Structures are given as C-alpha cells and as structure tokens.
Amino acid sequence: MTEGIFTILVVCSGNICRSPVAEQLLRDRLSGIAGVQVHSAGTIARPGVPMTDQAIELSQRYGGQPDGHMSRPLTAALIEGADLVLTAERSHRADVARLHPRASRFAFTLTQFARMIDSIEPDALAKITSPQELVAAAAARRGYVQASSPEADDIADPYRRSQSVYDAAGASIDGAVTSIAAAFPRPVS
Amino acid sequence: MELRDYLRILRKGWLLILAITVVAIGAAAAYSFIKTPEYSATSKVFVSVQGGDSTSDLVQGNTFTQNRVKSYAELVTTPIVLNSVLDDLNLDMTVTELAAALTATAPLDTSLIQIDAASIDPVQAADIANATSASLADVVDEIEAPDTTTGASPVKITQVTDALVPLAPVSPNIPLNIALGALIGLALGIGIAVLRETLDTRIRNEHDVNAISETPIVGGIAFDAKAAERPLIVQADPRSIRAESFRALRTNFQFLGAGTGGERRSTFVFTSSVQAEGKTTTVANLAIALSDAGRSVVVVDADLRRPRLADILGLEGAVGLSDLLIGRARLNDVIQPWGAGSLDVLPAGRIPPNPSELLGSSTMVDVIRKLEERYEYVLFDAAPLLPVTDAAVLSTYASGTIIVVAAGRTRKAQLRGTLMALLNVETKPVGFVITMLPTKGPDAYSYGYGYGYVADSESESPTMDSTVIPRPAALITSSIPIISTAPGPRRGATTAPVETETDDDLLEDEPIAEAGVGTDTDEAAVLPDEAPEDGALDEDELDPADAAPAGTAPARRKSAAKTTAPAKASATKAPTARKAPAKSTASTKSSASRAAAASDDEPAISRSTRIRVTDPKPAASSVNAQGPLGAIDEDGVAPSEETRATLVSLRSRRTAPRPPRSTARDGSR
C-alpha cells in the first residue's frame, strides 16, 4: 500500500491467460486516472512464463498492451500491498484469503466485483470520491445481490482449451472491466 | 385430541376425503347401472267368514279371520300353494326359488293379505302375484272345508287388488345407492385422514413442538419456495411476511437477551436436529434484523463440517473460526464486516478434521469471551445436534441454545433426541424457532402476522415489542432480577452502569424502604405493558443454572426473593413513601424510579427495581401498567415462604401504622 497509490492485484492460476488480460485491460481503461497501479499474479504460477498467444491476441483485441508480461507467483506480500484484489475464480479468492486473511475484505472475483458495483445506487455511486470508498461500498453490497449461480462468479480457465473458451473469457473480462472502469471515481484535478 | 384438532384434520385432509367420497359415489352409481333391474307386483286378498247373521256372529267371525290371516300369509310360501302356481304359469323354477321371490304380509288389525312377487320380468311378476292369490284362495277353501259334510268352507278369500304389470323397477334404487355410497365414502375418508394424522411423526406446527417441550417458541418463519434463491429475505424483501417473521423473532430475541441470572445474555447457539432445517438462513436473517435495529451483532459459522454462512452472506469464507482456533489467524483479520450496518461475520474457515475438539478447546472459550466483550449479540450457527456433538459442546459455553425446527421435516422423535442430547451436557434450549411454516392452511403459523410495522425504526417501540411474546413467563421470571450490563446504543440516559446494592444493604438500609426504593436503585424495571399475564409468572420457565454461571445462580435467586421484602415494606409504609415522590423525581436517576415512586403502594414496581432500564419509553409506560404488575406481585411473590418470613420480621421492626390497603392485602393471603 504505497502512499497515495491505489494498487489493484489481479489473480488467476497461472498468470499467463486471464489475469494478465484483465490487468492490461484495467490498465488501459484506468489509464486516465492518476495514482492507480495494476499488476497480476498466479496462485500456482511459475515465474517468468510469457502469456499464451491466444491471450496476447485477446488482450490486443480489447485494447490491452500485452508486451513483456512475465508470470509471477502470488505471495502474501503482494496481497498485503494491494488495495483491491480481483480474482478469476472463487477458488483464487479463497487462496488469497488463506495467504492473507485480512484480504477477505477487499478480495473479490472480477465478475463479482463488477456485479457489486453495478448494484450500487447511482446516487450513492456519485458520492464516492476515492477508489478505497468504492471498494468499501462494493464490499458492503456482498450478500445483497446473489449471483444467478455460484459459478457465475467465475471466469473459466481457457488455458489449453479451444478458442471459444478464450473468447468467452475475454468477453467476461471485458464486461467486468468496463463496469469497474465506469464506476471508478475520477479525481477532480 | 380436541375438537379443534379434528377440525384441523378435516381442513388438512379435505381433498383426500372428497376424493374418497367421489370414488364411493362413482362405485355406487356403477353398481346401480350394472345390476339387472327387478320388478315387483302386488296383489291383495281379503279374508272373510261366511254365515252368521247376528252381530255377535259377525264379531266372532271377525276375530276368527284376524287370527287366521297370519297363518294364511305364512301359507303363501308353502309348496301346497306354490305347486299349482308353478303348474299354471309353467315356470322354470323350484318351489324354494319361487318362495324367495314372494313376500306375503298381513297388515295389523285387518283381514287383508298383501302378496308381493318379485321378478326380473314385470309381466311375470304380475302373473305370479295373481296366480298365487288364486292358488291361496283355492288352498284355503280346501283346507277350511268341513270334512263331514260337503258344505262350503266358512272362510272365503277374495282377491281385491289385481297385480298390475309394474312399469318401473323397484331395484336398483339409484338415489339410495348413491346416498349410501356418499356416506360410506365420507366415513372412510375421514377415518383415513384421522389415521394419517395420528400416524404422522413429523412436526407440523407449534402445537407439536409444545407437546414435546415446554420451552417457548420464540419465532415462526414462513415457508418460502424461493428461500434458496434469496435466503437473505430481510434485506431482499423487507416487506414480505417472511421478513416480518424474522423481525418478530428479533423482538423476542431482545427479550431473551435481556436475560436472566443477573448477567446479560448475548451468546446464542443455533442448532437443529438434522441437516437443512434452516439454521443458517435463520441466523443470517436474524443477525441482519438485529443489526437493522442498531444492535452490534457478530454471527459465527460454528458449523465446521458444512459451513454455509459465508456463501449465503456472499462473503469469502476461506479463513475464519477454525484458523482462529488453531492460532493461524487473528480475530481482527478473520472477522468481516457485512453490509453497511453493525453486523460482522466470522466464517468457518478451513474445514478441520476434528471440529468437536476445536470447539471444545479453551481457545474457543477465549474467542467467545472476546466476542461477547465486543458485541451485544454473538450468534453461532452450529452443526445439527443429532449427527454430531459440536453444537452440544458449544451450547455449554453459550448463554442460550436455540433449536431450529423445520415444520414438515423434523420428526418428533428427532426433536426429542435433540433435547436429550442437550440434556446430556446439562443444558436446555431457551427457545425454538419453527421454520418452513406454511403461510396458509391448517398448519399456518397462528400468530406473528398482521401487525404491519411502518418502518424498522419503530422496532424498538413498546408496540412492536409486545407483538409476539409467546410466554412472558419465560422472559421475565418472578425470582430472577434482570440486570443488563452490556452497553447498547439505545439505552440513552438510563444506561449508566452502577453497582447494585448487596442484598444485605437492602435489608438493613431503612431509608430505602422509607423513601421508596426508586431513589436508591439506579435502574428500575421495565416490564412491557402486556407482558405479565395473570399467574404466568408463577411458572419459572428458566432454570437459573441454565442462564447464569452455575456458582452464582442460587445466590442470585435468593437475593431476588429477599429484594422483594423491602419493597413490600415500603408498601406498608405508604404514608411515608408518599412524601418521597418529589425527592425521587428530582433525583431523576431513572425514569422508572418515578414509576416506582408514583406507584408507591404497588409493591411489584419496587420489587422489580433491580432490573435495569433498556429503553426509556417502556419505562414511562410502566407507570400505567400498575395493574398487571400488581398481579405479578400477587402471584409471583406470595408463594415464597422465605419472602413471607422476611416480610414478617421486617414488619415487626417497624412502628408506623399500616395503611388499610396493605392490611387488606395481607389479610387476603
């Protein structure tokens, strides 16, 4: 938690497909906002593995900058340094909480977080001035809006799967990131 | 079974009864259609005696015929008559068969014989009747003829009514058959419905629970088919009946929390007999309802086998209680705030291999104590009691155990087993919550609805508080002073925690009695207006040992009994006490002290001065509730021998004259 910097950590399994794509899309959509940094890690990642070709293509398709990404494993320190942890699946969210129990207050799955944000009343959303407040508001919405099914909070792992699974993952990530970016408070400066 | 029970059975089984009745009617109708129609023809003969002109002869003749007519009627079905009928009509039947088809009756006090012939052929029926009449006339003529002379028989039989060919069959009688079918069907249906009810071992409603245990039912939760989709009904649809029943439960809970045994009760374990009775949903909704009312609540998922709480509340439950118990995490790290209110959640965490040992560990006791310090209510969602022992272990640490009973699922034997399991660890439940109750029909929850509260903010008002109090006696016991120590947001000006006097002080200190106890007691009692039912306080539902720490309970109980004594003393000194109000009101230590002062001749008010105010509003209302409170005194205090003895000794020490009313009251005992 660097002073003045809001850190978003995106987590998936290998840190070569879903989390880098989400990271790059978030970075792209939030690029206009100062003081926000995004990075990613994988729960079972080996360090230094590049993204898959399909993931690179996916990232570019939605406007991300996939150059030079290398995977890295998730550590407690990484979570501790984050203000918001977004995971691809609920199991990753659980891993995050196990590594750093306090993170259960600010760890969400990507689609869950988007759903929480979408459920915040526009009036209440307009009053939010900082990203920290947004996370708190989203956390307070947990339990209010149930997912259509528990699986709806997950983004399926496309690794070594067909292109259609990649496409579905890309669409989910893009939809969630769009929601999050739209609600993200822009500092009045 | 009472009449009401039968009515309930009828309401419940009306469909079955109707179905069986319809089937029986159908069967009767089908039988009527299939059965071959039978016709009946009737002829009548007149028996007369010939000869004799005088009146006396006629009378004798008449008597003779009347005596004979019966014999002639019997004669009809004998072969001597029937053989010639068979010959005449060329019938292809035996004498016996023909006799069976014939009925001869002699109407009383007449000389007539009626002959009915039945046959599937209407013409044949008429023929048989007529032929039989003719044959009977011949036979009688022959039999009665005097054998010496050739003279004619004095008896003459004349056919007066010829049998006509019947147009309509006599059998089957369709309306009669159908009526019979309906009657039998109805009886059968009701019988089966009653039998089904008698053999039903499931708990269907609060009556069934009451029949098993006297522990009060503190809540009834309406069934909702969509409960799985939206378990958190209190916030998903606050206006629904189901949400309402959780708010009613909350109200009762605030009474349970106000507790007994001198210690505020804040820790409650929710368990059930078997799985899937609605524990987690109940706990979660109750917790939300309590936090809506401004209470600080923590709900702990103590079901370390199949935790569901975090899922229902939409939280991440990967770390929680189990991590805490093995020292892998700190309390502050694993407790998660929920929603925007004052509700915190402690999920179960990783599922351990030894949940019972973990829950029984001393660390668990520490955790509970820590939570009790921080929150007004600590609610545990525990595993079911019958399959595992976790909840029983937990219940020994908690101030109260609530058993969730699913209507239509839990069996009576299971509930008994659950109570036994608690008894084995020497605890007993403080209340039942019945879930999945039908909202309509014979088993519908009979109270708790129809109070349409305007908003949650009203939840603390006496009106709301008084809506559902199944058994006031369980909540406000006659002998246990209720002293709440936990600070609450709503307690306002009357919350300053002050040490209450020791019992000896109360007994020794004369001015207490003189000036009305209100002045010396910091917090006074609040009893909701309608809570005290006459005589209800006689039954001491709550075992003090259950509610209070074992060591202190008896002492407290005793002290409470003693406390009543000075209070009465004050009543006997009413003239003195009447001077006190100005002083005690001025002190304004509590609004209830005013209540006590204003009702200086109502011992019950002063009796209850050891109970602290939790809400100023009811305190004010208790001034107006003198009547019922007086009733408590009559019923609740009088039986205690100890109290009486103390009272007598106190009185003997006093010189002031007793006011007439007290004397009367004394005399009435």
CSV table of N, CA and C in Angstrom, one decimal, chain B residues 565-641:
chain,number,residue,atom,x,y,z
B,565,ALA,N,-38.7,-8.1,49.7
B,565,ALA,CA,-39.2,-7.8,51.1
B,565,ALA,C,-39.2,-6.3,51.4
B,566,PRO,N,-38.1,-5.6,51.2
B,566,PRO,CA,-38.1,-4.2,51.5
B,566,PRO,C,-39.1,-3.5,50.6
B,567,ALA,N,-39.3,-4.0,49.5
B,567,ALA,CA,-40.2,-3.4,48.6
B,567,ALA,C,-41.6,-3.4,49.2
B,568,LYS,N,-41.9,-4.5,49.8
B,568,LYS,CA,-43.2,-4.6,50.4
B,568,LYS,C,-43.2,-3.7,51.7
B,569,ALA,N,-42.1,-3.7,52.3
B,569,ALA,CA,-42.0,-2.9,53.5
B,569,ALA,C,-42.4,-1.4,53.1
B,570,SER,N,-41.9,-1.0,52.0
B,570,SER,CA,-42.2,0.3,51.5
B,570,SER,C,-43.7,0.5,51.3
B,571,ALA,N,-44.3,-0.6,50.9
B,571,ALA,CA,-45.7,-0.5,50.7
B,571,ALA,C,-46.4,-0.3,52.0
B,572,THR,N,-45.9,-1.0,53.0
B,572,THR,CA,-46.6,-0.9,54.3
B,572,THR,C,-46.4,0.5,54.9
B,573,LYS,N,-45.4,1.1,54.4
B,573,LYS,CA,-45.1,2.4,54.9
B,573,LYS,C,-45.6,3.5,53.9
B,574,ALA,N,-46.6,3.2,53.3
B,574,ALA,CA,-47.0,4.0,52.2
B,574,ALA,C,-47.1,5.5,52.6
B,575,PRO,N,-47.7,5.9,53.8
B,575,PRO,CA,-47.8,7.3,54.1
B,575,PRO,C,-46.4,8.0,54.0
B,576,THR,N,-45.4,7.3,54.5
B,576,THR,CA,-44.1,7.9,54.5
B,576,THR,C,-43.6,8.0,53.0
B,577,ALA,N,-43.9,7.0,52.3
B,577,ALA,CA,-43.4,6.9,51.0
B,577,ALA,C,-44.0,7.9,50.1
B,578,ARG,N,-45.2,8.3,50.4
B,578,ARG,CA,-45.9,9.2,49.6
B,578,ARG,C,-45.3,10.6,49.6
B,579,LYS,N,-44.5,10.8,50.7
B,579,LYS,CA,-43.8,12.1,50.7
B,579,LYS,C,-42.6,12.1,49.8
B,580,ALA,N,-42.2,10.9,49.5
B,580,ALA,CA,-41.0,10.8,48.7
B,580,ALA,C,-41.0,11.3,47.3
B,581,PRO,N,-42.1,11.1,46.6
B,581,PRO,CA,-42.0,11.3,45.1
B,581,PRO,C,-41.3,12.5,44.7
B,582,ALA,N,-41.5,13.6,45.3
B,582,ALA,CA,-40.9,14.9,44.9
B,582,ALA,C,-39.4,14.7,44.9
B,583,LYS,N,-38.9,14.1,45.9
B,583,LYS,CA,-37.5,13.9,46.1
B,583,LYS,C,-37.0,12.9,45.0
B,584,SER,N,-37.7,11.8,44.9
B,584,SER,CA,-37.2,10.8,44.0
B,584,SER,C,-37.3,11.3,42.5
B,585,THR,N,-38.3,12.0,42.2
B,585,THR,CA,-38.4,12.5,40.9
B,585,THR,C,-37.3,13.5,40.6
B,586,ALA,N,-37.0,14.3,41.6
B,586,ALA,CA,-36.0,15.3,41.4
B,586,ALA,C,-34.7,14.6,41.1
B,587,SER,N,-34.5,13.5,41.7
B,587,SER,CA,-33.2,12.8,41.5
B,587,SER,C,-33.1,12.3,40.1
B,588,THR,N,-34.2,12.0,39.5
B,588,THR,CA,-34.2,11.6,38.1
B,588,THR,C,-33.1,10.6,37.7
B,589,LYS,N,-32.8,9.8,38.6
B,589,LYS,CA,-31.8,8.8,38.2
B,589,LYS,C,-32.3,7.9,37.1
B,590,SER,N,-33.5,7.6,37.2
B,590,SER,CA,-34.1,6.8,36.1
B,590,SER,C,-35.5,7.1,36.0
B,591,SER,N,-36.0,7.0,34.9
B,591,SER,CA,-37.4,7.2,34.7
B,591,SER,C,-38.3,6.2,35.4
B,592,ALA,N,-37.7,5.1,35.6
B,592,ALA,CA,-38.5,4.1,36.3
B,592,ALA,C,-38.6,4.3,37.8
B,593,SER,N,-37.6,5.1,38.3
B,593,SER,CA,-37.8,5.4,39.7
B,593,SER,C,-39.0,6.2,39.9
B,594,ARG,N,-39.3,7.0,38.9
B,594,ARG,CA,-40.6,7.8,39.0
B,594,ARG,C,-41.7,6.8,39.0
B,595,ALA,N,-41.6,5.8,38.2
B,595,ALA,CA,-42.7,4.9,38.2
B,595,ALA,C,-42.8,4.2,39.5
B,596,ALA,N,-41.7,3.9,40.2
B,596,ALA,CA,-41.8,3.3,41.4
B,596,ALA,C,-42.4,4.3,42.5
B,597,ALA,N,-42.0,5.5,42.4
B,597,ALA,CA,-42.5,6.5,43.4
B,597,ALA,C,-44.0,6.7,43.2
B,598,ALA,N,-44.3,6.9,41.9
B,598,ALA,CA,-45.7,7.2,41.6
B,598,ALA,C,-46.6,6.1,42.1
B,599,SER,N,-46.1,4.9,42.1
B,599,SER,CA,-47.0,3.8,42.5
B,599,SER,C,-46.5,3.2,43.8
B,600,ASP,N,-46.4,4.0,44.7
B,600,ASP,CA,-45.7,3.6,46.0
B,600,ASP,C,-46.5,2.5,46.7
B,601,ASP,N,-47.7,2.4,46.4
B,601,ASP,CA,-48.4,1.3,47.1
B,601,ASP,C,-48.5,0.0,46.2
B,602,GLU,N,-47.7,0.0,45.1
B,602,GLU,CA,-47.7,-1.2,44.3
B,602,GLU,C,-46.3,-1.8,44.5
B,603,PRO,N,-46.3,-2.8,45.3
B,603,PRO,CA,-45.0,-3.4,45.6
B,603,PRO,C,-44.3,-3.9,44.4
B,604,ALA,N,-45.0,-4.4,43.4
B,604,ALA,CA,-44.3,-5.0,42.3
B,604,ALA,C,-43.3,-4.1,41.6
B,605,ILE,N,-43.7,-2.8,41.5
B,605,ILE,CA,-42.8,-1.9,40.9
B,605,ILE,C,-41.5,-1.8,41.6
B,606,SER,N,-41.6,-1.7,42.9
B,606,SER,CA,-40.4,-1.6,43.7
B,606,SER,C,-39.6,-2.9,43.7
B,607,ARG,N,-40.4,-4.0,43.7
B,607,ARG,CA,-39.8,-5.3,43.6
B,607,ARG,C,-38.9,-5.4,42.4
B,608,SER,N,-39.3,-4.8,41.4
B,608,SER,CA,-38.5,-5.0,40.1
B,608,SER,C,-37.5,-4.0,39.9
B,609,THR,N,-37.2,-3.2,40.9
B,609,THR,CA,-36.3,-2.1,40.7
B,609,THR,C,-34.8,-2.6,40.4
B,610,ARG,N,-34.6,-3.8,40.6
B,610,ARG,CA,-33.3,-4.3,40.3
B,610,ARG,C,-33.1,-4.6,38.9
B,611,ILE,N,-34.1,-4.4,38.1
B,611,ILE,CA,-34.0,-4.7,36.7
B,611,ILE,C,-33.7,-3.3,36.0
B,612,ARG,N,-32.7,-3.3,35.2
B,612,ARG,CA,-32.4,-2.0,34.6
B,612,ARG,C,-33.2,-1.7,33.4
B,613,VAL,N,-33.3,-0.4,33.2
B,613,VAL,CA,-34.0,0.1,32.0
B,613,VAL,C,-33.2,-0.2,30.8
B,614,THR,N,-33.8,-0.7,29.8
B,614,THR,CA,-33.2,-0.8,28.5
B,614,THR,C,-33.7,0.2,27.5
B,615,ASP,N,-34.8,0.7,27.8
B,615,ASP,CA,-35.4,1.7,26.9
B,615,ASP,C,-36.3,2.6,27.7
B,616,PRO,N,-36.1,3.9,27.6
B,616,PRO,CA,-36.8,4.9,28.4
B,616,PRO,C,-38.3,4.7,28.1
B,617,LYS,N,-38.7,4.5,26.9
B,617,LYS,CA,-40.1,4.5,26.6
B,617,LYS,C,-40.9,3.5,27.4
B,618,PRO,N,-40.5,2.3,27.4
B,618,PRO,CA,-41.3,1.3,28.2
B,618,PRO,C,-41.3,1.7,29.7
B,619,ALA,N,-40.2,2.3,30.1
B,619,ALA,CA,-40.2,2.7,31.5
B,619,ALA,C,-41.4,3.6,31.8
B,620,ALA,N,-41.6,4.6,30.9
B,620,ALA,CA,-42.7,5.5,31.1
B,620,ALA,C,-44.0,4.8,31.1
B,621,SER,N,-44.1,3.8,30.2
B,621,SER,CA,-45.3,3.1,30.1
B,621,SER,C,-45.6,2.3,31.3
B,622,SER,N,-44.6,1.9,32.0
B,622,SER,CA,-44.8,1.0,33.2
B,622,SER,C,-45.5,1.7,34.3
B,623,VAL,N,-45.5,3.0,34.2
B,623,VAL,CA,-46.3,3.8,35.2
B,623,VAL,C,-47.8,3.4,35.0
B,624,ASN,N,-48.1,3.3,33.8
B,624,ASN,CA,-49.5,3.0,33.5
B,624,ASN,C,-49.8,1.5,33.7
B,625,ALA,N,-48.8,0.8,34.0
B,625,ALA,CA,-49.1,-0.7,34.0
B,625,ALA,C,-49.1,-1.2,35.4
B,626,GLN,N,-49.7,-0.5,36.2
B,626,GLN,CA,-49.6,-0.9,37.6
B,626,GLN,C,-50.5,-2.1,37.9
B,627,GLY,N,-51.6,-2.1,37.2
B,627,GLY,CA,-52.5,-3.3,37.4
B,627,GLY,C,-51.8,-4.6,37.2
B,628,PRO,N,-51.3,-4.8,36.0
B,628,PRO,CA,-50.7,-6.1,35.8
B,628,PRO,C,-49.5,-6.4,36.7
B,629,LEU,N,-48.8,-5.3,37.0
B,629,LEU,CA,-47.6,-5.5,37.8
B,629,LEU,C,-48.0,-6.0,39.2
B,630,GLY,N,-49.1,-5.4,39.6
B,630,GLY,CA,-49.7,-5.8,40.9
B,630,GLY,C,-50.0,-7.3,40.9
B,631,ALA,N,-50.5,-7.7,39.8
B,631,ALA,CA,-50.8,-9.1,39.6
B,631,ALA,C,-49.6,-10.0,39.8
B,632,ILE,N,-48.5,-9.5,39.2
B,632,ILE,CA,-47.3,-10.3,39.4
B,632,ILE,C,-47.0,-10.5,40.8
B,633,ASP,N,-47.1,-9.4,41.5
B,633,ASP,CA,-46.8,-9.5,43.0
B,633,ASP,C,-47.7,-10.5,43.6
B,634,GLU,N,-49.0,-10.5,43.3
B,634,GLU,CA,-49.9,-11.4,44.0
B,634,GLU,C,-49.5,-12.8,43.7
B,635,ASP,N,-49.2,-13.0,42.4
B,635,ASP,CA,-48.9,-14.4,42.0
B,635,ASP,C,-47.5,-14.9,42.2
B,636,GLY,N,-46.7,-13.9,41.9
B,636,GLY,CA,-45.3,-14.3,41.8
B,636,GLY,C,-44.5,-14.3,43.1
B,637,VAL,N,-45.0,-13.5,44.0
B,637,VAL,CA,-44.2,-13.3,45.3
B,637,VAL,C,-44.8,-14.1,46.4
B,638,ALA,N,-46.0,-14.1,46.5
B,638,ALA,CA,-46.7,-14.7,47.6
B,638,ALA,C,-46.3,-16.1,48.0
B,639,PRO,N,-46.0,-17.0,47.0
B,639,PRO,CA,-45.8,-18.4,47.4
B,639,PRO,C,-44.5,-18.6,48.2
B,640,SER,N,-43.6,-17.6,48.1
B,640,SER,CA,-42.3,-17.9,48.7
B,640,SER,C,-42.4,-17.8,50.2
B,641,GLU,N,-42.1,-18.9,50.9
B,641,GLU,CA,-42.1,-18.9,52.3
B,641,GLU,C,-41.1,-18.0,52.9
